[in-house]
Coordinates of C-alpha atoms (C1' of nucleotides) in Angstrom, one line a residue:
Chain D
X1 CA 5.6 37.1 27.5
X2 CA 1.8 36.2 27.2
X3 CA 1.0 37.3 24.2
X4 CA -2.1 35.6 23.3
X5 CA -4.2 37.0 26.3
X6 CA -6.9 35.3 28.1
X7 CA -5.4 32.0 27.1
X8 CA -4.9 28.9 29.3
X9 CA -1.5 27.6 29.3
X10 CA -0.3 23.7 30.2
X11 CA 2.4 21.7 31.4
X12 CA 3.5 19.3 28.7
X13 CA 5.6 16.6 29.4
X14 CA 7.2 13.9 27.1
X15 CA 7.0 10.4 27.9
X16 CA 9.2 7.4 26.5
X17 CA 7.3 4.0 26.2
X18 CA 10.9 2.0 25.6
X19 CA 11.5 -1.5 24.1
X20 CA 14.1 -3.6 24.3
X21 CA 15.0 -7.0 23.3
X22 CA 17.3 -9.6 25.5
X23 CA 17.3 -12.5 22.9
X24 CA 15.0 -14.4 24.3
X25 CA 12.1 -11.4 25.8
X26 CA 10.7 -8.3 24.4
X27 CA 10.3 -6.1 27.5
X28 CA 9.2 -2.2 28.6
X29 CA 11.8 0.0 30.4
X30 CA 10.8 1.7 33.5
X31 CA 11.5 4.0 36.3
X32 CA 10.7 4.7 39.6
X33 CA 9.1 8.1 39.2
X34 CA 10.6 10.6 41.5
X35 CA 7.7 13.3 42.2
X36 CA 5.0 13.2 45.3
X37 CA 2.6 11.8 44.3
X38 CA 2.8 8.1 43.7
X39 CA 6.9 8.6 44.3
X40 CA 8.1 5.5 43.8
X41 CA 5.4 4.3 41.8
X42 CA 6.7 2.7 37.8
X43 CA 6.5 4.9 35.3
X44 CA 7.8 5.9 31.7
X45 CA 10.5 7.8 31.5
X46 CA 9.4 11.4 31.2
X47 CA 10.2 14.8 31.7
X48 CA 8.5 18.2 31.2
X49 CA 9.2 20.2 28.1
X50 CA 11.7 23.1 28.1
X51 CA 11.1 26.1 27.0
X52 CA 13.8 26.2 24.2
X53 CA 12.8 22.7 23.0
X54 CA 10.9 20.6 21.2
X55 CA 8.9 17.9 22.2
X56 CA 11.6 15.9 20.1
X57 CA 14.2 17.5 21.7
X58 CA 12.6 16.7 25.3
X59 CA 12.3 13.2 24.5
X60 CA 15.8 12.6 23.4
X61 CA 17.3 14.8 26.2
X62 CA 15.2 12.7 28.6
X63 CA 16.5 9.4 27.4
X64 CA 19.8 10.8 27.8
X65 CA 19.6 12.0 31.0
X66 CA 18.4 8.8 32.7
X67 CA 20.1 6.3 30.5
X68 CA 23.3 7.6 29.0
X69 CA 21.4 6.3 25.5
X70 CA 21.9 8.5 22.6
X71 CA 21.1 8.1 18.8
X72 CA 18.3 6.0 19.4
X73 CA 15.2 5.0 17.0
X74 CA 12.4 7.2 18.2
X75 CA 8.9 7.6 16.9
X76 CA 6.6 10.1 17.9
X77 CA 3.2 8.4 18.9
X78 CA 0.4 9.8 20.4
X79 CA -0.8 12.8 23.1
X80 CA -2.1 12.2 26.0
X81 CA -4.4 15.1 26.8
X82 CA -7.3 13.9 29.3
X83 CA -7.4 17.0 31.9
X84 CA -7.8 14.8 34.2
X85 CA -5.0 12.2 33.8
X86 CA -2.4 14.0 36.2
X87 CA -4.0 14.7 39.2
X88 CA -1.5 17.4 40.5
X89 CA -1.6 19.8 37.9
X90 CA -3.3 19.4 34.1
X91 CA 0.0 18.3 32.1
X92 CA -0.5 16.8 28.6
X93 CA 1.7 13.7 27.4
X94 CA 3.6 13.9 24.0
X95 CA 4.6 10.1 24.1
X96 CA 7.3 8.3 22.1
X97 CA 8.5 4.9 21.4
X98 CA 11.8 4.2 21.5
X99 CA 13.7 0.4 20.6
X100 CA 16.9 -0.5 21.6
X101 CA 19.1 -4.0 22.1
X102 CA 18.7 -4.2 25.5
X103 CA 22.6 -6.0 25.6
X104 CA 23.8 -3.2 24.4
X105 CA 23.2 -0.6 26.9
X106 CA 22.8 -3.5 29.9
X107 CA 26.1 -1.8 32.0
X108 CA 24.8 1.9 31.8
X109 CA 21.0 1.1 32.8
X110 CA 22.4 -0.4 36.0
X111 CA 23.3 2.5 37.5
X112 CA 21.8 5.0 40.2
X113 CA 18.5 5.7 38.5
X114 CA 17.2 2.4 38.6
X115 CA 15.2 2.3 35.7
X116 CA 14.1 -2.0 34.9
X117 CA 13.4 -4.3 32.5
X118 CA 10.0 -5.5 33.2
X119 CA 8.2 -8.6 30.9
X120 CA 5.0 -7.0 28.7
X121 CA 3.2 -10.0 30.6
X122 CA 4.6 -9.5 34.3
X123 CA 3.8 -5.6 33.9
X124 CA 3.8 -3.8 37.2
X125 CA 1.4 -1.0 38.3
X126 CA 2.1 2.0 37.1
X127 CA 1.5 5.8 37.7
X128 CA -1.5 7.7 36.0
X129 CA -2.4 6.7 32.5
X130 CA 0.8 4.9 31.6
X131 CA -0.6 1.6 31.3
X132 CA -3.2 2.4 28.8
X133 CA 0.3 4.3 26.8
X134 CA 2.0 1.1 26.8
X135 CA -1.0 -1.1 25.8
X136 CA -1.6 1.3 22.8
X137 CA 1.9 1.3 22.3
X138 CA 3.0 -2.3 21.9
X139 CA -0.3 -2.6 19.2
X140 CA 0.7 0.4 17.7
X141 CA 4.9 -1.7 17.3
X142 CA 2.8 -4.8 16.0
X143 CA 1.1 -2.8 13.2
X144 CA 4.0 -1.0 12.2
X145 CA 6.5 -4.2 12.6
X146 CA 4.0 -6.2 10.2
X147 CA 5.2 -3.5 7.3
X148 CA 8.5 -1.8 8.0
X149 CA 11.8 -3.3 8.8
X150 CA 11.8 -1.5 12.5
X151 CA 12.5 -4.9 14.7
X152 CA 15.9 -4.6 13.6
X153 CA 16.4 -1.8 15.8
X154 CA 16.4 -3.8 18.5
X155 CA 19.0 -6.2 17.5
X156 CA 23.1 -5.9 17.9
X157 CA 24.9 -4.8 14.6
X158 CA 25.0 -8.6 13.9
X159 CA 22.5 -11.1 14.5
X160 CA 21.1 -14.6 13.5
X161 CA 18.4 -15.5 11.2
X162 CA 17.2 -17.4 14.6
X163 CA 17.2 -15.0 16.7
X164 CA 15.3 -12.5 14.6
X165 CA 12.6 -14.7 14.3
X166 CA 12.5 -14.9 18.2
X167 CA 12.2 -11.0 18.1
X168 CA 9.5 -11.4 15.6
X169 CA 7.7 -14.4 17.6
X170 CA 8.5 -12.4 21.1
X171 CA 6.7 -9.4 19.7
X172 CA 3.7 -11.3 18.4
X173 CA 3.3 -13.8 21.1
X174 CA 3.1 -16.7 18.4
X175 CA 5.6 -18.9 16.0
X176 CA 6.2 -18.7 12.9
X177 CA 7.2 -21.4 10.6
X178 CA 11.1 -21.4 10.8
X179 CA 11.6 -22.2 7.2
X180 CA 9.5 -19.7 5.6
X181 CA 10.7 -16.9 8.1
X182 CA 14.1 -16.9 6.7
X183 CA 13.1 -17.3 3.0
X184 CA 10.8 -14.0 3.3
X185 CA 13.5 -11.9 5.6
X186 CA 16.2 -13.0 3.2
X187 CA 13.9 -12.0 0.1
X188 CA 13.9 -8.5 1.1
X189 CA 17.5 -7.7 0.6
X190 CA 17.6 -6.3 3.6
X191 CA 19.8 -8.5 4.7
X192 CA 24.0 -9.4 4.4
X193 CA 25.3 -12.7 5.4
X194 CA 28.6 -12.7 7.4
X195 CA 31.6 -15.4 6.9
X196 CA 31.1 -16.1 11.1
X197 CA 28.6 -18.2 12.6
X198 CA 27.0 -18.1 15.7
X199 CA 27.6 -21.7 17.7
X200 CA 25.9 -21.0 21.0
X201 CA 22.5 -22.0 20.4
X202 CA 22.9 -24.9 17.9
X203 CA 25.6 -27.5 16.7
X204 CA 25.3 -26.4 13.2
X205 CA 25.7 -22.6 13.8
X206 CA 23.7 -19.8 12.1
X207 CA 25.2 -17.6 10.0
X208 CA 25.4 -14.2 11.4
X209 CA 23.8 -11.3 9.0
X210 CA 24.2 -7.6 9.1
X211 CA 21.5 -5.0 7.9
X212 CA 22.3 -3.0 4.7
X213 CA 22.0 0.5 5.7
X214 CA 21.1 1.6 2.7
X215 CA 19.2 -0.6 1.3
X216 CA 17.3 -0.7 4.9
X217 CA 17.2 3.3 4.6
X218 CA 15.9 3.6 0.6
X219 CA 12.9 0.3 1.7
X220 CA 11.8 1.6 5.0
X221 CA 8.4 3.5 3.6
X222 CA 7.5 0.4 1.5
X223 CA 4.9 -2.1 2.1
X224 CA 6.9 -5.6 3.2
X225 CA 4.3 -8.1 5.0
X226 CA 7.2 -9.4 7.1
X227 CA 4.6 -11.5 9.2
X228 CA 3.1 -14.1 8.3
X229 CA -1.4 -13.3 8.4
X230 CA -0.9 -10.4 9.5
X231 CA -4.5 -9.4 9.6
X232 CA -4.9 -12.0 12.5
X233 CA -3.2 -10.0 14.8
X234 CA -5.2 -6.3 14.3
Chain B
X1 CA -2.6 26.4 41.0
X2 CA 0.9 25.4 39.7
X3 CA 1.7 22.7 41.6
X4 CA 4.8 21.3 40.2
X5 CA 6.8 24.1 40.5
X6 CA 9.4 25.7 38.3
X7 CA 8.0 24.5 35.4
X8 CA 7.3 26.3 32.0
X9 CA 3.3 25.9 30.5
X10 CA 3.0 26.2 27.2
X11 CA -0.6 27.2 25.0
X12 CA -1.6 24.3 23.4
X13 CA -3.8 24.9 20.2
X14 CA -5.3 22.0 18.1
X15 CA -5.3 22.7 14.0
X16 CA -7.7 20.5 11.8
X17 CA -6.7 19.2 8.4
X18 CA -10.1 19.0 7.0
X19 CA -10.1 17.1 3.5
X20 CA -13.0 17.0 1.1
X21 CA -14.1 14.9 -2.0
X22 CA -16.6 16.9 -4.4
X23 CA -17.1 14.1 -6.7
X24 CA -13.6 14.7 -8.9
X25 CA -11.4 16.1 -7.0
X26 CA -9.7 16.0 -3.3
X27 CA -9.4 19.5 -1.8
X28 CA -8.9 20.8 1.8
X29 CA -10.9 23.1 3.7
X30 CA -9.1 26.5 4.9
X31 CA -10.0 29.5 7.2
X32 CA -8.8 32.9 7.0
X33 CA -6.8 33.1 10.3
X34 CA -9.1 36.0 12.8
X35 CA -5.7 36.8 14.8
X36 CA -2.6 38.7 14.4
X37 CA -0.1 38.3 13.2
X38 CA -0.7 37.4 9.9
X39 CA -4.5 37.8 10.2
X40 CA -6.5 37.3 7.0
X41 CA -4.0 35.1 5.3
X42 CA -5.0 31.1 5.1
X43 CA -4.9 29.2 7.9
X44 CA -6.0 25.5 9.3
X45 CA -9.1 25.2 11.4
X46 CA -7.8 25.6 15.0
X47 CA -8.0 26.8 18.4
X48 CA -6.8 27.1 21.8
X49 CA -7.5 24.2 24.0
X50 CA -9.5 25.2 27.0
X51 CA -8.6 24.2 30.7
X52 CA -11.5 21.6 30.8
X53 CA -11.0 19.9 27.3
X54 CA -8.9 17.2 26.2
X55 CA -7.5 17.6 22.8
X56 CA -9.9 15.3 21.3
X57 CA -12.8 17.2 22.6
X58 CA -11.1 20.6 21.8
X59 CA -10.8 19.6 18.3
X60 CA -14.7 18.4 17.7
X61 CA -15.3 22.0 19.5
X62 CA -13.4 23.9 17.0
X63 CA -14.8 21.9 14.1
X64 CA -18.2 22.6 15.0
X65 CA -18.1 26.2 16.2
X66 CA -16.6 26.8 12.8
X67 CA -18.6 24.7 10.4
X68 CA -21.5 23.1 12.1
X69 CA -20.1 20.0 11.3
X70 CA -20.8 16.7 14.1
X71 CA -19.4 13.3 14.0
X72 CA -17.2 13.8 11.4
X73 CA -14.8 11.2 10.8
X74 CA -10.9 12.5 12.7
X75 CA -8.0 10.9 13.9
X76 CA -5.5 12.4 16.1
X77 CA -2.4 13.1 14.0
X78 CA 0.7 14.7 14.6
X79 CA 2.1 17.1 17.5
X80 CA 3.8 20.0 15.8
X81 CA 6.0 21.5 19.1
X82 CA 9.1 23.5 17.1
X83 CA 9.3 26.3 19.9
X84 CA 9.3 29.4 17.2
X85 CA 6.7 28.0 14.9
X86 CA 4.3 30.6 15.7
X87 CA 6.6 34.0 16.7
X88 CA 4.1 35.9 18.3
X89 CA 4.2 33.4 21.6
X90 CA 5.5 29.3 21.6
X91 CA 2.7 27.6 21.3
X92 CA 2.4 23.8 20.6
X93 CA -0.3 22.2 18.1
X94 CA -2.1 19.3 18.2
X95 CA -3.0 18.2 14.6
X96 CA -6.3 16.3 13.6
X97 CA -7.0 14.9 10.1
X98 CA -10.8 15.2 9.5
X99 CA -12.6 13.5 6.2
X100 CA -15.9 15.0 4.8
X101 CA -18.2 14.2 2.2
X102 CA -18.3 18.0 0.6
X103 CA -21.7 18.3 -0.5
X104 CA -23.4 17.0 2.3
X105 CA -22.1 20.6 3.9
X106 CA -21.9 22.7 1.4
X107 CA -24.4 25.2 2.5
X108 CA -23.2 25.2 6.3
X109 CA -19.8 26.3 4.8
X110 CA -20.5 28.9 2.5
X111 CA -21.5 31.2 6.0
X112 CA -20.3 33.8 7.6
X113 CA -16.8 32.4 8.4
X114 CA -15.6 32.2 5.0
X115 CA -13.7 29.0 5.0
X116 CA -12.8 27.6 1.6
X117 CA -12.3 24.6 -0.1
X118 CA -8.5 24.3 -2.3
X119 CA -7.7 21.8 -4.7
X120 CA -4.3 20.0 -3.4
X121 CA -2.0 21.2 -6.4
X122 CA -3.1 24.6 -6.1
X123 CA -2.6 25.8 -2.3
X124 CA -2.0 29.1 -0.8
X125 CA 0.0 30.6 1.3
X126 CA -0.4 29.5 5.1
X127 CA -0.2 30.7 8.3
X128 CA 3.2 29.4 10.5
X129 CA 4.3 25.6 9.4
X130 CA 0.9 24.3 7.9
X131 CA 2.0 23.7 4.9
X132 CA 4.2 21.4 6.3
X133 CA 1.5 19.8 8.0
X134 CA -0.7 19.4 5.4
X135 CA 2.2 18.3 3.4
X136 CA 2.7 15.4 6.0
X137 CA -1.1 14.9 6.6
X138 CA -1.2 13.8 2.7
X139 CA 1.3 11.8 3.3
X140 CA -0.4 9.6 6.0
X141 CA -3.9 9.9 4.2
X142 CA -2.0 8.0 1.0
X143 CA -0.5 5.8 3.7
X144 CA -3.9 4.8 5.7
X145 CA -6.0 4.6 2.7
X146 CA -4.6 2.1 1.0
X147 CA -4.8 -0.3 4.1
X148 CA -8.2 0.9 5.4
X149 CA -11.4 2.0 4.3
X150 CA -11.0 5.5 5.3
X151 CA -11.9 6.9 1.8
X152 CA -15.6 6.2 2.2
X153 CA -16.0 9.2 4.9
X154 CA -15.4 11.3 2.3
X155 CA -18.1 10.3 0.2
X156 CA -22.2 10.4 0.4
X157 CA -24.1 7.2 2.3
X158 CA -25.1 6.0 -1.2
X159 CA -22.0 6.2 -4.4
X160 CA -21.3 4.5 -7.3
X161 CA -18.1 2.5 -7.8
X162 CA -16.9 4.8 -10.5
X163 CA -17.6 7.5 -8.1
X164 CA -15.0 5.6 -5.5
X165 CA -12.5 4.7 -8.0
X166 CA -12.4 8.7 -8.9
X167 CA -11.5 9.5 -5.3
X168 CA -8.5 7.1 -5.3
X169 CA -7.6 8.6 -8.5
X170 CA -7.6 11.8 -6.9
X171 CA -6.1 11.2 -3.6
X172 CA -3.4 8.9 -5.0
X173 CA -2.9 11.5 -8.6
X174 CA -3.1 8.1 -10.6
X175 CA -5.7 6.1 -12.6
X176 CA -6.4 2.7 -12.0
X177 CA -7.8 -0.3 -14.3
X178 CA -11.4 0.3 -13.4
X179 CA -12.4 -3.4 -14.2
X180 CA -9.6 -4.4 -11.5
X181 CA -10.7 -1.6 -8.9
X182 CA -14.5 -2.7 -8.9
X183 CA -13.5 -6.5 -8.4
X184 CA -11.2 -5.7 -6.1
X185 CA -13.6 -3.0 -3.6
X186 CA -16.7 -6.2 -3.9
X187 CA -14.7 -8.4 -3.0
X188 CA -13.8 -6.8 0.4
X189 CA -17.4 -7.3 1.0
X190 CA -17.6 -3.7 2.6
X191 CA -20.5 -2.8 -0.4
X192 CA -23.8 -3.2 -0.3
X193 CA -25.7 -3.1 -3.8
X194 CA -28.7 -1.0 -3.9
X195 CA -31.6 -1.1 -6.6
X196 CA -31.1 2.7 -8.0
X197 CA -28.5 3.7 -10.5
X198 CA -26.8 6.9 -11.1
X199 CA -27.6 7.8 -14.7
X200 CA -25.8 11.2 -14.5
X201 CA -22.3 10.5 -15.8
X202 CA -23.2 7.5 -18.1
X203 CA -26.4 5.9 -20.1
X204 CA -25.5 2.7 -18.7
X205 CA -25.9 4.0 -15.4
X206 CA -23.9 2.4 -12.6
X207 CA -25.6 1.5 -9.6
X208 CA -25.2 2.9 -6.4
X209 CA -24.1 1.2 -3.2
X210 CA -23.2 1.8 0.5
X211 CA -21.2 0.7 3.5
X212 CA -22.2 -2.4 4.8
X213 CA -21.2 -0.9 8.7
X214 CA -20.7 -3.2 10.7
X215 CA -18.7 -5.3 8.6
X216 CA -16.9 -1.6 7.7
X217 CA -15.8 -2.0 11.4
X218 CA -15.2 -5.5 12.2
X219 CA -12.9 -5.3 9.2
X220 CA -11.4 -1.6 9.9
X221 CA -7.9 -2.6 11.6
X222 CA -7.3 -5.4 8.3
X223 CA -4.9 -4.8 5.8
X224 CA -6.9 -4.6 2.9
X225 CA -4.7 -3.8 0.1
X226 CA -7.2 -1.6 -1.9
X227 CA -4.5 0.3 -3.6
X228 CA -2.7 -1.5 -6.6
X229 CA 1.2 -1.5 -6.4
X230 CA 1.0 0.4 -3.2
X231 CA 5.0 0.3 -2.9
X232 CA 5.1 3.3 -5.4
X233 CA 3.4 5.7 -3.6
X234 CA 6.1 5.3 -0.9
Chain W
dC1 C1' 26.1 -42.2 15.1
dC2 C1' 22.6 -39.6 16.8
dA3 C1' 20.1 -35.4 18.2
dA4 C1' 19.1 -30.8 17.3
dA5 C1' 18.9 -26.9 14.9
dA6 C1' 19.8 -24.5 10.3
dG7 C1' 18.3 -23.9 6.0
dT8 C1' 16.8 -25.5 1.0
dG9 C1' 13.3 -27.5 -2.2
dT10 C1' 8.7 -28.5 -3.7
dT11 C1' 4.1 -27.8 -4.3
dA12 C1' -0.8 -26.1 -3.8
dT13 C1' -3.5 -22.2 -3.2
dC14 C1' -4.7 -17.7 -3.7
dA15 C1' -4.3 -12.7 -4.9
dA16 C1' -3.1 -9.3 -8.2
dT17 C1' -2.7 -7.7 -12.7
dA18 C1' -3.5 -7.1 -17.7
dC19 C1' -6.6 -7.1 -21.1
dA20 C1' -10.5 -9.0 -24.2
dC21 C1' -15.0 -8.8 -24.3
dC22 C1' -20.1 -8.1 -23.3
dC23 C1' -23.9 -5.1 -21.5
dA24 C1' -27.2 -1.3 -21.2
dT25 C1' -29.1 2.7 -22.8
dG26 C1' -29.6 7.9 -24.3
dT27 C1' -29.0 10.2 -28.3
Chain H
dA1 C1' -27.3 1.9 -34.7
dC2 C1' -23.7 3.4 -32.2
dA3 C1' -20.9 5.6 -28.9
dT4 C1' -20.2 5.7 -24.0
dG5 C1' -19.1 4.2 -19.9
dG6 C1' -20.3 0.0 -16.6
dG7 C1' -19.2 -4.3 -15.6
dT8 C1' -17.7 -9.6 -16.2
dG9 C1' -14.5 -13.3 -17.8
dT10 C1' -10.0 -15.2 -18.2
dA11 C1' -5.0 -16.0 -18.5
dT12 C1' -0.7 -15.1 -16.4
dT13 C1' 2.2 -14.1 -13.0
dG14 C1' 3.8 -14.0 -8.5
dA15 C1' 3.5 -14.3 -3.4
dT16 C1' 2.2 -17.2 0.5
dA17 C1' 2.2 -20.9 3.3
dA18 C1' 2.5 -25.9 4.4
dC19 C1' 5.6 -29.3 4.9
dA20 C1' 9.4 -33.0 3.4
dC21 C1' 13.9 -33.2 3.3
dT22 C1' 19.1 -32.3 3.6
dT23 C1' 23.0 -30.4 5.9
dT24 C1' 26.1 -29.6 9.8
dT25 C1' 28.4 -30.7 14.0
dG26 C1' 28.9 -31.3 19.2
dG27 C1' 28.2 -34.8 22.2

DNA sequence: CCAAAAGTGTTATCAATACACCCATGT
DNA sequence: ACATGGGTGTATTGATAACACTTTTGG
């Protein structure tokens, strides 16, 4: 079974840093973590590893688990390896990000587990080193939003010009200039404008828009500056 | 000892994709793996981490032991967890990518532990899934140079602009307008003109320069665009 | 008819590219 | 003197951003 002798073996856990989008908020899921020590204590979603799996595989089954969420956009980001950073037992972090539209999955995240939206500016304490995750997380969602058609993911299948621009203001902390903002989304052909309008937020109405998978799927490496001076903001 | 019990630990290794710049071309450095299976056949730079060593630290240990090399330029990369990549026992790797002038360590690396430097187009056989990873490590090298000034690790503290617009053209397998490329590098204002010219590869001679540093890392986060037409490399 | 939000048009500025041309010098 | 590579100048194109203006419709 140990094969490579003399070797030191560690616990290695997977831990979700999870954004969602209500409209109006970005926010970070959390739990209440339920292990001694710091039980009770907010914390990323997590798991250990399995032996048959991999860290992918953990992630995703960990989602599912505690959120009933499946088919989710997940990016593996960064390890967590500090010896130190679990004070129980050495156990490294394979983290991930995840987005989601938080309406979307509102009913099934309020059941027994308790997982909660929290505000990325009304953050509660939380266990070990997950508060450094999330920091390097949410820059690490800035840098790649600025380039890649990812917000999206946190949007319903149809959504307003509007209210992607919120997502994109929500996620920078800043506004952008309305008018220009739906020239450059529109420009990308990413984009494909429904007969319905949306009425709630405005006499006029928006036009709703859908993504175009495949044109979203074939531009997703590419280059698209979808924020205005981006440099500003690394 | 185990304190959260009835969970599975897993060896942990870190592997090092180590590229090099020799002046024409971009190669990466390899090791003839000292284990079995598969001993002697090529093999990233790696190791087990030990109980006192984050990753990070585990990496640097690996890089020196091997090479004598300090302060080399590495980011963490990519967590390779597949639970039968390596079939002799699961064990997970962490993945750095290292940059390194070549000639400034030539003569540490043509030791005892017979690593060896490939050109990218003509690579052996390796050990487990590293070709995959180099594979993907190209991939984000492409992706991070053209947006940062990552390239210049891989060269000496004093090059010519020809010298840099070669490495481009080798990383990115292209040629680029060499009156564009050296506007477009000063104008960053990352260079810093010295008196001396290289004479070796033209009568001209084209003077040398180096990193201006600390502007190199106020400005190391910016999008700088030094690739043209990006997009197509994506 | 007015307020409020959606969205189009217009223009100035700047960056990126393509390409003509001049420069320095070893042979 | 001339071939070779280094480097500057210039025109064109296109993207960006700032901002005026029109459009729609519920109250």
């Amino acid at each position: 079974m140990h094969e490579y002798p003399g070797q030191h073996r560690i616990l290695v856990a997977v831990d979700c840093i999870i954004f969602g989008f209500d409209g109006v908020n970005v926010k970070l899921l959390l739990v209440k973590r339920s292990l001694t020590p710091e039980q009770g204590k907010w914390s990323l979603m997590g798991g250990f590893i399995n032996p048959s799996e991999s860290p992918d595989d953990a992630a995703n089954r960990v989602l599912e688990e505690r959120t009933g969420l499946k088919d989710v956009y997940m990016d593996q980001f960064m390890v967590f390896g500090n010896p130190k950073r679990d004070p129980v037992e050495r156990t490294l972090s394979v983290t991930y990000f995840a987005l989601i539209d938080i309406h979307q999955y509102e009913e099934q995240l309020s059941g027994e587990h308790s997982p909660e939206w929290f505000l990325l500016d009304n953050m509660p304490d939380m266990v070990f080193d997950h508060a450094e995750m999330v920091t390097i997380a949410l820059k690490q969602l800035r840098y790649k939003a600025a380039l890649h058609p990812i917000l999206f993911q946190l949007l319903p299948g149809k959504f307003t010009i509007p209210q992607l621009q919120a997502l994109y203001e929500g996620v920078y902390q800043t506004e952008f200039d309305d008018r220009n903002f739906s020239r450059k989304l529109l420009s990308t052909g990413l984009l494909v404008k429904l007969a319905e309008k949306d009425k709630q937020s405005s006499k006029k109405g928006a036009f709703y828009y859908r993504l175009d998978q495949s044109h979203y799927e074939e531009n997703f490496e590419k280059f698209l500056n979808l924020v205005p001076n981006p440099d500003k903001f690394f």
